[in-house]
Tab-separated table of C-alpha atoms in Angstrom:
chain	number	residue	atom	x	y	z
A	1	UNK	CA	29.427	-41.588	-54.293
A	2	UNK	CA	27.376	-39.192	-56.694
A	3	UNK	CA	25.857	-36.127	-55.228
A	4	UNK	CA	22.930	-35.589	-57.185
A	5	UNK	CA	19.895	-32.459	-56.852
A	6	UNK	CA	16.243	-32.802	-57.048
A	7	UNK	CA	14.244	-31.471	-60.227
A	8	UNK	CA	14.597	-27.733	-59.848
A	9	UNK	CA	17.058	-28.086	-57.162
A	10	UNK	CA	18.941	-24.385	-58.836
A	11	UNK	CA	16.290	-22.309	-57.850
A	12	UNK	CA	16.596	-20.140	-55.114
A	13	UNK	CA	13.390	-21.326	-53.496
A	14	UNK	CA	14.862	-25.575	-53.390
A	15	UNK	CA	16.243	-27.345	-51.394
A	16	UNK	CA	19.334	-29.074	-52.255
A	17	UNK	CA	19.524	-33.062	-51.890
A	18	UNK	CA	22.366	-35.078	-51.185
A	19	UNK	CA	21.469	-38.907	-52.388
A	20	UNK	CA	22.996	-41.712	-53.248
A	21	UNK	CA	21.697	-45.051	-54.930
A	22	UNK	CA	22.226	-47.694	-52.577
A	23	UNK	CA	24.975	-50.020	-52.759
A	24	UNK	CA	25.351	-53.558	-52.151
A	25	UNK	CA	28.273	-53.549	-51.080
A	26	UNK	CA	27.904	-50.807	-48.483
A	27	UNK	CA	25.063	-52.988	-47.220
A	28	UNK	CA	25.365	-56.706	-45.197
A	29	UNK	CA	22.518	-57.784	-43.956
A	30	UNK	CA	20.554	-54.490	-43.803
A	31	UNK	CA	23.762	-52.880	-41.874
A	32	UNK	CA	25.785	-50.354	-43.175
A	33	UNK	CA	29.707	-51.596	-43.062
A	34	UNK	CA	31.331	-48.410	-42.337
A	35	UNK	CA	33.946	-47.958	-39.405
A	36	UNK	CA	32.120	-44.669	-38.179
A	37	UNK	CA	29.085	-46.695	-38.044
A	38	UNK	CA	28.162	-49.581	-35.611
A	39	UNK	CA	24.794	-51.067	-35.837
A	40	UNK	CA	23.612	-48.969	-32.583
A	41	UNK	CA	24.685	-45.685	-34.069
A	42	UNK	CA	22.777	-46.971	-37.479
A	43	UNK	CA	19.651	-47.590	-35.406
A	44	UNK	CA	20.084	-44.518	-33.549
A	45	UNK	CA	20.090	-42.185	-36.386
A	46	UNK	CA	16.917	-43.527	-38.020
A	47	UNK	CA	15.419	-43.831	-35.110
A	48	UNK	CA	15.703	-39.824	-34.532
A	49	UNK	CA	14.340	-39.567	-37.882
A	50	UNK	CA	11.765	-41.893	-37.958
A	51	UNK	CA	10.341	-39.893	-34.693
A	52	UNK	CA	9.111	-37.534	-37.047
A	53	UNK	CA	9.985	-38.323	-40.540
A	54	UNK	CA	12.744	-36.084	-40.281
A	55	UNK	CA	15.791	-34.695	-37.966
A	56	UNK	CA	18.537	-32.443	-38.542
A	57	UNK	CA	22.332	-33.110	-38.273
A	58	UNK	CA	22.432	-30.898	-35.479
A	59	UNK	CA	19.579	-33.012	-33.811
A	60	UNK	CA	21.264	-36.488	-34.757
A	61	UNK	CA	24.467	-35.291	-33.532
A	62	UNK	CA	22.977	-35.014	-30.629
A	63	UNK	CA	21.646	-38.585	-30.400
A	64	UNK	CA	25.442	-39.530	-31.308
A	65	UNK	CA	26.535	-37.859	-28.072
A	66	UNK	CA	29.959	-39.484	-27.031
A	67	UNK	CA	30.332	-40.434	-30.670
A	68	UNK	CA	33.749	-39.124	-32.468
A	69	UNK	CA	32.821	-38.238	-35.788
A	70	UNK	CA	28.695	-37.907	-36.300
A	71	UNK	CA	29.055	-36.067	-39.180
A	72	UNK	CA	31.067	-38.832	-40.753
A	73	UNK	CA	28.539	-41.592	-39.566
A	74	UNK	CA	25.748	-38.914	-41.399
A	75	UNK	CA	27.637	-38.667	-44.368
A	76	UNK	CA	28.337	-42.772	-44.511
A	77	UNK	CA	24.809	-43.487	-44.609
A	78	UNK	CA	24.094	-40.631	-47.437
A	79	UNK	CA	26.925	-42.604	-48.973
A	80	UNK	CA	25.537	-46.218	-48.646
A	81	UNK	CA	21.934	-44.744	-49.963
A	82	UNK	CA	20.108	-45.288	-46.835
A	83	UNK	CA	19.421	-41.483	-45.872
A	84	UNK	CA	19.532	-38.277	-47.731
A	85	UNK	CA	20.508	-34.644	-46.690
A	86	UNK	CA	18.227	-31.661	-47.906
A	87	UNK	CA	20.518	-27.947	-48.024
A	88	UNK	CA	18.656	-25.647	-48.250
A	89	UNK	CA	21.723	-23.464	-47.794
A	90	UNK	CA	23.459	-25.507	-50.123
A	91	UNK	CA	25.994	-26.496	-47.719
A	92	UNK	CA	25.961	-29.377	-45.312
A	93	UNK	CA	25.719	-28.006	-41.788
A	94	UNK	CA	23.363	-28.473	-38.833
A	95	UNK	CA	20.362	-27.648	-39.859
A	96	UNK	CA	20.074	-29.548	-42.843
A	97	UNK	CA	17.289	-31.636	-43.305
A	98	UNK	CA	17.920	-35.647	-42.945
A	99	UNK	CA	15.589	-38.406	-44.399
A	100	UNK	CA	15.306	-41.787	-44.935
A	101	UNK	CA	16.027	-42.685	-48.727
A	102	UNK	CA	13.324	-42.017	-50.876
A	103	UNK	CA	10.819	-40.380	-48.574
A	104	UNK	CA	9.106	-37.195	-48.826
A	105	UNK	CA	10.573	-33.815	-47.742
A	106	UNK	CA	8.269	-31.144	-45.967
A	107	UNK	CA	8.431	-28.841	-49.650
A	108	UNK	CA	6.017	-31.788	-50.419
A	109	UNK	CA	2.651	-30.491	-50.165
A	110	UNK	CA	1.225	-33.972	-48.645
A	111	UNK	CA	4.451	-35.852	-46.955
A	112	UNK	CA	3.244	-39.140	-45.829
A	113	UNK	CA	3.863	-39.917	-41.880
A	114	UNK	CA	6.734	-42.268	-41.139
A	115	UNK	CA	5.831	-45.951	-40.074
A	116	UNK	CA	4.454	-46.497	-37.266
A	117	UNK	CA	3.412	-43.076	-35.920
A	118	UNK	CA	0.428	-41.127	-36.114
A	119	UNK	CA	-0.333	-38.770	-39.426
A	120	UNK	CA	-1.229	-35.260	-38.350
A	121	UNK	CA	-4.678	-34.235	-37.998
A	122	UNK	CA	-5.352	-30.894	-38.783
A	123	UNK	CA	-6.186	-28.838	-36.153
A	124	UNK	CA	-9.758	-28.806	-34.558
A	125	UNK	CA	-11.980	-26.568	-32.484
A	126	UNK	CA	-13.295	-27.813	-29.357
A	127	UNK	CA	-16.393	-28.278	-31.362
A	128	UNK	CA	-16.627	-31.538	-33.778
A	129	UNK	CA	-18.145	-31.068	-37.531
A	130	UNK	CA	-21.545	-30.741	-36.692
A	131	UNK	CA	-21.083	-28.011	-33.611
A	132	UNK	CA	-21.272	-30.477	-31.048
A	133	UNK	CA	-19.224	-29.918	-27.793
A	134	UNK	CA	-16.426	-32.792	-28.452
A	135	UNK	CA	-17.095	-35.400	-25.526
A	136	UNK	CA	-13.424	-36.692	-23.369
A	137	UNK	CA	-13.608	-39.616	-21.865
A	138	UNK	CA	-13.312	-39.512	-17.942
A	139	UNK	CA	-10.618	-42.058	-17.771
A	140	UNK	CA	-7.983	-43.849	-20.125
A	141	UNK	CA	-8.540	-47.628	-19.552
A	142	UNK	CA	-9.520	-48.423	-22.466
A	143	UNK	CA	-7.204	-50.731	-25.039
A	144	UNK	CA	-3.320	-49.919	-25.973
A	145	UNK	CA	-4.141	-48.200	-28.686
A	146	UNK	CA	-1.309	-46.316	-30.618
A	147	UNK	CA	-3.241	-43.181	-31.986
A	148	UNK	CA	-4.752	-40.036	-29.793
A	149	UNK	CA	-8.146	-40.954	-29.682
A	150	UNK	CA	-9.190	-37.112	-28.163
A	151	UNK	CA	-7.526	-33.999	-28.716
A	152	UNK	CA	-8.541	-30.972	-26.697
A	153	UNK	CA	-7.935	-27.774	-28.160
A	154	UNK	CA	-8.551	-24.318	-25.767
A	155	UNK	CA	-8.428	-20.809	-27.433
A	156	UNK	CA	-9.603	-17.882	-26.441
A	157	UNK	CA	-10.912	-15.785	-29.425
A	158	UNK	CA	-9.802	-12.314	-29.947
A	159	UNK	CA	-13.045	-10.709	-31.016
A	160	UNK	CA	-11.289	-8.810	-34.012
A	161	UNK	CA	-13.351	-7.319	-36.642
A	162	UNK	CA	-13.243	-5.909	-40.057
A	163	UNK	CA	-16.048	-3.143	-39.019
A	164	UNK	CA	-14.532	0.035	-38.029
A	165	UNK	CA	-15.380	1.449	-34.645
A	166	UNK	CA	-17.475	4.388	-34.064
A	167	UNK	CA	-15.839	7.359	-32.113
A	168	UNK	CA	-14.959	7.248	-28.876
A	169	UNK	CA	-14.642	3.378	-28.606
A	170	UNK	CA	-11.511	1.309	-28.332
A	171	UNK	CA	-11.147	-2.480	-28.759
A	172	UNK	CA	-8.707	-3.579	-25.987
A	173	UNK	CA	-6.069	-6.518	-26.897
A	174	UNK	CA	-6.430	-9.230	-25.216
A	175	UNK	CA	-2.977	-11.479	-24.326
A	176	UNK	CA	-1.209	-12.590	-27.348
A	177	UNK	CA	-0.687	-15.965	-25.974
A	178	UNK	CA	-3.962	-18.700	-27.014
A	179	UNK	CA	-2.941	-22.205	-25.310
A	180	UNK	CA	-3.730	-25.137	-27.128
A	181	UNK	CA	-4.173	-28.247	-24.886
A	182	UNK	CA	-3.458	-32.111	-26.334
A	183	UNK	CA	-3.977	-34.813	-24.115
A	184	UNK	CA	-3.599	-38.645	-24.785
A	185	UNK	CA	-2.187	-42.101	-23.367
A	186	UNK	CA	1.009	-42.962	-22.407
A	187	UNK	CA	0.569	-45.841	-24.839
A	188	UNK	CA	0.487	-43.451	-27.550
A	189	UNK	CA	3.470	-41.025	-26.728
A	190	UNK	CA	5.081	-41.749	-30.083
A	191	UNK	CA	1.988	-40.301	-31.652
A	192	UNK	CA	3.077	-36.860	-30.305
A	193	UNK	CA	5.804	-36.574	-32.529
A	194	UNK	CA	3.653	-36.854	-35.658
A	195	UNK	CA	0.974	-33.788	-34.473
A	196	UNK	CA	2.342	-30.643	-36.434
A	197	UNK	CA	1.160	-28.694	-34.035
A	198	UNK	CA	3.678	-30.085	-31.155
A	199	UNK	CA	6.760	-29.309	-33.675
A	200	UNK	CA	7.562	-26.309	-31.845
A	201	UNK	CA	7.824	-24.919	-28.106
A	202	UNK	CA	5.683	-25.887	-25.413
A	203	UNK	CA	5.579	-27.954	-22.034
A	204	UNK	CA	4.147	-31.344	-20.563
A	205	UNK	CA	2.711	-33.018	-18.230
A	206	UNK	CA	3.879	-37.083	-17.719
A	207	UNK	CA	0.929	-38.527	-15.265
A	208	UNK	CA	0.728	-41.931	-13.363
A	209	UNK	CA	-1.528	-42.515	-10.618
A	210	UNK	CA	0.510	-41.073	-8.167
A	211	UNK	CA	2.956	-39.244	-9.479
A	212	UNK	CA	3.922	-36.698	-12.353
A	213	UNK	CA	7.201	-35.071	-14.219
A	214	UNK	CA	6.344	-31.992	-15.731
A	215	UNK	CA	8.686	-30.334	-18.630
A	216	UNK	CA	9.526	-28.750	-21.441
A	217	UNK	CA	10.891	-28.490	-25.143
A	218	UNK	CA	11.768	-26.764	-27.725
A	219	UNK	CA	9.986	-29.184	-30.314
A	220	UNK	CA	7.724	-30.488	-27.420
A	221	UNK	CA	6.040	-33.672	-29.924
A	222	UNK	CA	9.664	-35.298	-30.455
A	223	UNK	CA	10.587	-34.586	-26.487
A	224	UNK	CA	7.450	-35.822	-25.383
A	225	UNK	CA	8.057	-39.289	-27.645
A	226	UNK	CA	11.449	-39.716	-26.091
A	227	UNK	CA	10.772	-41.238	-23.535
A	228	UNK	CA	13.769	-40.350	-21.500
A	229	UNK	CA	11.945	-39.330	-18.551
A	230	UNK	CA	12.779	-40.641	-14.909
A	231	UNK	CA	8.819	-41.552	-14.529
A	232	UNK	CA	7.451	-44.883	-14.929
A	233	UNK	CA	3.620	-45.947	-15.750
A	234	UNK	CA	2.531	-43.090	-17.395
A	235	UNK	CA	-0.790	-43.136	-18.205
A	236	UNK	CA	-1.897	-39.922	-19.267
A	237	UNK	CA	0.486	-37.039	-20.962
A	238	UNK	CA	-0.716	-33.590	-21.442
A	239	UNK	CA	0.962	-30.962	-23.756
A	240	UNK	CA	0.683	-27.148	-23.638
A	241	UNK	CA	1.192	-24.924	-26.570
A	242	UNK	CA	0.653	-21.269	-28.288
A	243	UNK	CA	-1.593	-21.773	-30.968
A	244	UNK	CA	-0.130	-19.403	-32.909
A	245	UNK	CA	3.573	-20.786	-32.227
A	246	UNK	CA	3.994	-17.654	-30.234
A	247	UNK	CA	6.247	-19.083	-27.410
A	248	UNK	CA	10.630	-19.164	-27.758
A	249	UNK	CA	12.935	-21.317	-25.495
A	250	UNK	CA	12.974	-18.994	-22.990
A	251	UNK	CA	8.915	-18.224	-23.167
A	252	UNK	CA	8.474	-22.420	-22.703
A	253	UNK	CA	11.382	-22.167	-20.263
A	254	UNK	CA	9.689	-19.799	-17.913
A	255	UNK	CA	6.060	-21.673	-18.739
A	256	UNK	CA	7.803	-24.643	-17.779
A	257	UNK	CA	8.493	-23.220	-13.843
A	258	UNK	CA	4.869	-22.056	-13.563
A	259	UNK	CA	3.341	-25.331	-14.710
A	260	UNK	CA	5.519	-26.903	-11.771
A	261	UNK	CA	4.572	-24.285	-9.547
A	262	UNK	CA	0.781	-25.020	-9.791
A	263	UNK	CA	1.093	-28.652	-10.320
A	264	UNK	CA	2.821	-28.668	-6.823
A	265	UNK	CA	0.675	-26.843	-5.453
A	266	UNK	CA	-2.668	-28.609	-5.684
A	267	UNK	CA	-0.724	-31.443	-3.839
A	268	UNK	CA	-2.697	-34.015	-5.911
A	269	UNK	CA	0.365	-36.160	-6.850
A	270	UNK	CA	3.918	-36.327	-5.945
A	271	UNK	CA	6.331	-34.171	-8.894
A	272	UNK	CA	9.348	-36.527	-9.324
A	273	UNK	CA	11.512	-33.312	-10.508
A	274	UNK	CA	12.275	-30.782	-8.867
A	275	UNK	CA	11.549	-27.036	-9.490
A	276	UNK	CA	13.169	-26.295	-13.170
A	277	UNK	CA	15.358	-22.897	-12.931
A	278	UNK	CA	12.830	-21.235	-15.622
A	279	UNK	CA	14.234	-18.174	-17.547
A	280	UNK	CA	14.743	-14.244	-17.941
A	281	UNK	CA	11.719	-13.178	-18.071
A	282	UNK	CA	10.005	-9.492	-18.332
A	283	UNK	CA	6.823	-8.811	-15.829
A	284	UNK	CA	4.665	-8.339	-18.855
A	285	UNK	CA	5.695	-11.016	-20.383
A	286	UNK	CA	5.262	-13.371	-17.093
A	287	UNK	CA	2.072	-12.132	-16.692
A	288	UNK	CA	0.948	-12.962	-20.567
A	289	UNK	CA	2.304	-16.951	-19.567
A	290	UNK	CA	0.304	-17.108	-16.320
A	291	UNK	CA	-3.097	-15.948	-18.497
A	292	UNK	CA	-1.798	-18.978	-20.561
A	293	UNK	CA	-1.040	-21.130	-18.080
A	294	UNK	CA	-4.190	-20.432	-15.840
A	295	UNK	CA	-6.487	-21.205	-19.434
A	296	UNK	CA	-4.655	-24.388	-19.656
A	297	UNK	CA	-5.280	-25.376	-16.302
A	298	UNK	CA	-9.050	-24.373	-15.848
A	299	UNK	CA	-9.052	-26.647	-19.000
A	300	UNK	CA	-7.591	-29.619	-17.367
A	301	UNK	CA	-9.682	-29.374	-14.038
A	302	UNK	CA	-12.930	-29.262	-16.165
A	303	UNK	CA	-11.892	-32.059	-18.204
A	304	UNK	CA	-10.745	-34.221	-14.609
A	305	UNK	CA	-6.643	-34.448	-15.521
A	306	UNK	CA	-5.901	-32.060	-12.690
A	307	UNK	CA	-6.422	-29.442	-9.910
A	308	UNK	CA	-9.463	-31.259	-9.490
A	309	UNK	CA	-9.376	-30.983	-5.988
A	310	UNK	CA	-9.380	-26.768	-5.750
A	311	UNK	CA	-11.726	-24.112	-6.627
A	312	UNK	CA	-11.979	-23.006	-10.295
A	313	UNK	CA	-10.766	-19.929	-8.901
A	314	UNK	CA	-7.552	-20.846	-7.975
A	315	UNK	CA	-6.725	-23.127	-10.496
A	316	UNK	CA	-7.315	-20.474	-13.149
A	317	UNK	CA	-5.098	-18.095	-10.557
A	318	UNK	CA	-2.752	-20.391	-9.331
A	319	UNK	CA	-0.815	-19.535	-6.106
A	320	UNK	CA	1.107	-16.744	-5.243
A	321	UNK	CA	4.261	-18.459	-4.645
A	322	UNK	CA	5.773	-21.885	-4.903
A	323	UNK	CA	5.175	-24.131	-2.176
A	324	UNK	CA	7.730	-23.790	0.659
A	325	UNK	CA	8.600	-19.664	-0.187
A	326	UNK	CA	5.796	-18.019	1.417
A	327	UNK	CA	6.220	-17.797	5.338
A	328	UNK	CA	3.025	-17.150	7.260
A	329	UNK	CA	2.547	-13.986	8.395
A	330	UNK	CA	4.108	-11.804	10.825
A	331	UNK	CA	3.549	-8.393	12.668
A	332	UNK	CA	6.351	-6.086	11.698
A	333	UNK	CA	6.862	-5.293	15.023
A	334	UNK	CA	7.249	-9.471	15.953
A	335	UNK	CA	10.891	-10.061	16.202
A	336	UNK	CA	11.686	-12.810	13.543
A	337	UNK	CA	12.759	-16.360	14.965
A	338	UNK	CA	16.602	-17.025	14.525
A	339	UNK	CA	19.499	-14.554	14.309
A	340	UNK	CA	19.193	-11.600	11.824
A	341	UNK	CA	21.190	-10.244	9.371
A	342	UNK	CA	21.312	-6.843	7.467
A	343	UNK	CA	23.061	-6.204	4.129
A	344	UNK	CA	24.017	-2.870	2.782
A	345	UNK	CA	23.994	-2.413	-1.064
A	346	UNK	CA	23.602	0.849	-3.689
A	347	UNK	CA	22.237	3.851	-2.605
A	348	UNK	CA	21.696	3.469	1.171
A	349	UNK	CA	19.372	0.096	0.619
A	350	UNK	CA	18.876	-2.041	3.229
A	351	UNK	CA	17.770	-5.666	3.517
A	352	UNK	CA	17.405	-8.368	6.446
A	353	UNK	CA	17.099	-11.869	6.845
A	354	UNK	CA	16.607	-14.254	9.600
A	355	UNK	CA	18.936	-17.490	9.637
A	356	UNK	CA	17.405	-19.807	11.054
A	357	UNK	CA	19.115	-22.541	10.199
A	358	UNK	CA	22.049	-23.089	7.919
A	359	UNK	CA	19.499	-24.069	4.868
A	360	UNK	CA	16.842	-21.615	6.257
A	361	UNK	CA	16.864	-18.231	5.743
A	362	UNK	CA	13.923	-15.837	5.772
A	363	UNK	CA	14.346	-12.825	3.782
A	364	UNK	CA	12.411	-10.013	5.899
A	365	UNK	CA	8.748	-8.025	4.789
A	366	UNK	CA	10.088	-4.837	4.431
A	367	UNK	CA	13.587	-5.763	2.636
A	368	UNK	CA	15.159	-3.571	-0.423
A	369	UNK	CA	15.325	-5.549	-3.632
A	370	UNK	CA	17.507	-4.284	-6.728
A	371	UNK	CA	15.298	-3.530	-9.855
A	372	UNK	CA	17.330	-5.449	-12.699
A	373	UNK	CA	19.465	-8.271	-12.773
A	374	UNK	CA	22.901	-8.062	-14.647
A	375	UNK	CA	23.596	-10.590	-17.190
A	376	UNK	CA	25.721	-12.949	-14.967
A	377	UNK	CA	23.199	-13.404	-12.399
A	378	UNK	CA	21.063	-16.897	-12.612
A	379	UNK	CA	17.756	-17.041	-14.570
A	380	UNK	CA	15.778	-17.471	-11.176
A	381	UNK	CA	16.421	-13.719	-10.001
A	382	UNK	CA	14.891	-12.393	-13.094
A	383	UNK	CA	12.385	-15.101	-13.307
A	384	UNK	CA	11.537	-14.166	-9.379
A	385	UNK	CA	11.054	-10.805	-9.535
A	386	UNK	CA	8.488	-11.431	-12.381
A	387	UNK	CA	6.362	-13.532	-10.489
A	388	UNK	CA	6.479	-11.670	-7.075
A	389	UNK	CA	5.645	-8.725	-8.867
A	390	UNK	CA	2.902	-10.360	-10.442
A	391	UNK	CA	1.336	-11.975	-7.138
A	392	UNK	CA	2.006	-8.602	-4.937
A	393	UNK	CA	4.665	-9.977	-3.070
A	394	UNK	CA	6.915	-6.772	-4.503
A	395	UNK	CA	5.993	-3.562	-4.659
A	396	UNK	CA	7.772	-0.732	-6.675
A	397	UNK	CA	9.090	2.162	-3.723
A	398	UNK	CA	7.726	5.322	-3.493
A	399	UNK	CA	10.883	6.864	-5.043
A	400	UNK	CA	10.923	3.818	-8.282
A	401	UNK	CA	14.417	2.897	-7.601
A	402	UNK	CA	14.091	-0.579	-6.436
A	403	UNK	CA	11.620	-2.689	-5.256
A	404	UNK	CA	10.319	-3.819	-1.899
A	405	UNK	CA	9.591	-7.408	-0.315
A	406	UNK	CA	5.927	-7.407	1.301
A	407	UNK	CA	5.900	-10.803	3.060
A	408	UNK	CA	8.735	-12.793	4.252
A	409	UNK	CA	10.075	-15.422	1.891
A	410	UNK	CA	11.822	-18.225	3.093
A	411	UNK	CA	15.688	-19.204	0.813
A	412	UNK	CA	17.689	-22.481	1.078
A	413	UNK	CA	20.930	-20.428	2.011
A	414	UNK	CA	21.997	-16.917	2.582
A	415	UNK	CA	23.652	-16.889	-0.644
A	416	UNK	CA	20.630	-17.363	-2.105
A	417	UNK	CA	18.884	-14.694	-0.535
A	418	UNK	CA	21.560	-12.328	-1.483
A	419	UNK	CA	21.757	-13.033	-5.164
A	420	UNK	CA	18.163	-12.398	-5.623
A	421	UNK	CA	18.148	-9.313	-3.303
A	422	UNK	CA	21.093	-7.869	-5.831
A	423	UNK	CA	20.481	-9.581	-9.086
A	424	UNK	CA	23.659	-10.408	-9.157
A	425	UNK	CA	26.484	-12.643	-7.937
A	426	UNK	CA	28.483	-9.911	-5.570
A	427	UNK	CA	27.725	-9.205	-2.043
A	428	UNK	CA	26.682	-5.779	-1.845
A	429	UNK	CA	28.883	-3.566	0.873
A	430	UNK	CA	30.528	-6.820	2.702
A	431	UNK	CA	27.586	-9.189	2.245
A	432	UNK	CA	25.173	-10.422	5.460
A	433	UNK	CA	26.260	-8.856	8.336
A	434	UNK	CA	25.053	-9.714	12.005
A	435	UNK	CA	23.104	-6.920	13.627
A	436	UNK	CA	24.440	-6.037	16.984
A	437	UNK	CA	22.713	-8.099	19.368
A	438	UNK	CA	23.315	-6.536	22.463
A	439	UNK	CA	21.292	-3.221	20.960
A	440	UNK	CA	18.762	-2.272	23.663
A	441	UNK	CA	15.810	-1.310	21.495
A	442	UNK	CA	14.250	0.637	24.104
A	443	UNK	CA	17.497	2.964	24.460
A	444	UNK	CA	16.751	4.924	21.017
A	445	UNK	CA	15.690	4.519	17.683
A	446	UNK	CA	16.268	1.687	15.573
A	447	UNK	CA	15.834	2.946	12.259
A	448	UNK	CA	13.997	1.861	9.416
A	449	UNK	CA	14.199	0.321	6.701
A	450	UNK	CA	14.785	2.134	3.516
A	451	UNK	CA	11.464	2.893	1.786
């Protein structure tokens, strides 16, 4: 094998190429003869980079999984001169840059799209070229076409100018986070990969008439395209993205649980995942995804994909918790149904629940919840306290030391409860214990919860 570079491959700002001219004896009829490859793993690899026109080795070893030497099967096809490796570190690792023999990189300035998929249209306003409003049409039975015919594209502009502002007058910023909306046929999924604007983070939306999978990746075009998802007849897929590729894992992560949360609940078809765990998460930061996430959906009810069935108010608000967490409401002074608990944590803190069955547990109005979550506590406490804050469900305490639960939430399990209560995985001072329930609450003071 010769490793050979591209024209100008020694400066700094090139990418190294690993290449090979192909060889007929590597080759029997159009397979390479390799023991690290069998024809599935041959077709797998160029499948992952046909998706796009390009994949890493990290992202082909990941096709490979179970496999016992990707790497090797990589390099044997660089050898036989079907594929070639770009290093732009000048060392073979996983994020070099694998294509198929002879086609373009990216550093090209006008890389052709791979067969068979869609070439990338650049990016358009929800006006067409002459300033008309671009027309959707209402539904998608038209033929099996294998190209987006509409692309929907909702941003929310800025206002920024170049002309100074007089004194006394401040231009507020507005969220940082513009979504941009793509919506198409399930016949043309493949066509996602192509779009250069889905090669980063976002979430989607798989539809059939009934039901819907809603999730999330970190180059949302190529997951989209996969196809892996446990849905069947999809006719319509919907992608959300920042415009200006604003979002990280985590960001589309936590995205990803609110999409769920207001795709459930508008009740209009039946999710067939359930909720995803979402992510660590700030408040501000929550609240700059559900301004994205409430654009996105306005967009989609206009347009008739979904939340059809609600006011534009709520589906540019969404709800205030997912469905199943909220418990109606209750007079403080109305006993809770089923026995209660009280646990004891920090600096004289206090929080009750109500068991009222061994998957149902209430956490109580009124409860003390720790501020922060330590680092070994599950992405849903963090995530949780963002969007309770957000909806008014927790309040910051008079003192600012912890929070405090204004309705009554309903939890799977007491463990539960408690891990979000302490943002962590101990148990406070002894965990749930039973209040005494032979106290005569006539005979003297309860107490109070801790304010």
């Amino acid at each position: 094998m010769t490793y050979t570079s591209s024209n100008g491959a020694s400066a700094s700002n090139k990418s190294l190429f690993i290449q090979s001219q192909i060889s007929a004896l590597a080759l029997e009829a159009g397979l390479v003869r390799h023991p690290l490859v069998s024809a599935t793993d041959q077709v797998v690899i160029l499948r992952e980079i046909d998706l796009v026109g390009n994949a890493t080795v990290g992202e082909v070893m990941e096709a490979l999984d179970g496999h016992t030497d990707p790497v090797g099967a990589i390099m044997s096809l660089i050898k036989a001169g079907v594929i070639e490796a770009a290093l732009k570190s000048g060392i073979l690792d996983h994020n070099a840059i694998l294509t198929r023999a002879g086609s373009p990189f990216e550093d090209d300035p006008d890389p052709a799209a791979p067969g068979a998929a869609m070439a990338a249209p650049a990016p358009r306003s929800s006006l067409d070229a002459s300033g008309s409003p671009v027309v959707w049409p209402k539904t998608h039975d038209g033929g099996a076409s294998e190209t987006i015919e509409h692309q929907a594209v909702v941003s929310v502009s800025s206002g920024d100018g170049d002309d100074p502002l007089p004194e006394g007058l401040a231009l507020l910023p507005l969220s940082p986070l513009r979504p941009r909306v793509h919506v198409g046929r399930g016949e043309a999924r493949r066509s996602f990969a192509s779009l250069r604007d889905l090669q980063r983070a976002g979430v989607y939306v798989l539809l059939s008439d009934t039901s819907a999978y809603v999730g999330v990746g970190s180059v949302v075009g190529r997951r989209v395209a996969s196809g892996a998802q446990p849905i069947e007849d999809v006719d319509t897929i919907i992608t959300i993205t920042d415009e200006n590729d604003g979002l990280d894992d985590a960001d589309a992560a936590a995205l990803e649980r609110l999409l769920h949360m207001r795709v459930s609940a508008a009740k209009e078809v039946r999710l067939v995942n359930g909720t995803p765990g979402g992510a660590v998460v700030t408040p501000q930061r929550y609240d700059e995804l559900n301004v994205m996430a409430g654009l996105a959906c306005d967009a989609l009810a206009r347009d008739g994909h979904l939340f059809v069935n609600m006011s534009r108010r709520l589906a540019l608000a969404g709800p205030r918790a997912e469905r199943g967490q909220l418990a109606p409401l209750r007079p403080f002074d109305n006993p809770p149904e089923g026995e209660v608990f009280e646990l004891s944590f920090g600096r004289n803190l206090i929080a009750l629940a109500a068991k009222r069955d061994e998957d149902d547990w209430l956490l109580l109005a009124g409860s003390d919840i720790r501020l922060d979550t330590v680092a070994s506590a599950n992405a849903s406490a963090s995530y949780l306290r963002a969007a309770w804050l957000s909806s008014g469900l927790l309040e910051l305490s008079d003192t600012g030391e912890h929070y405090v639960l204004t309705r009554d939430i309903a939890f799977r399990s007491g463990s539960g409860a408690m891990h979000f209560v302490l943002g962590s995985k101990g148990q406070g001072r002894g965990g749930w214990q039973p209040i005494d329930s032979e106290f005569d609450p006539d005979a003297g003071d309860q107490g109070s919860l801790a304010a």
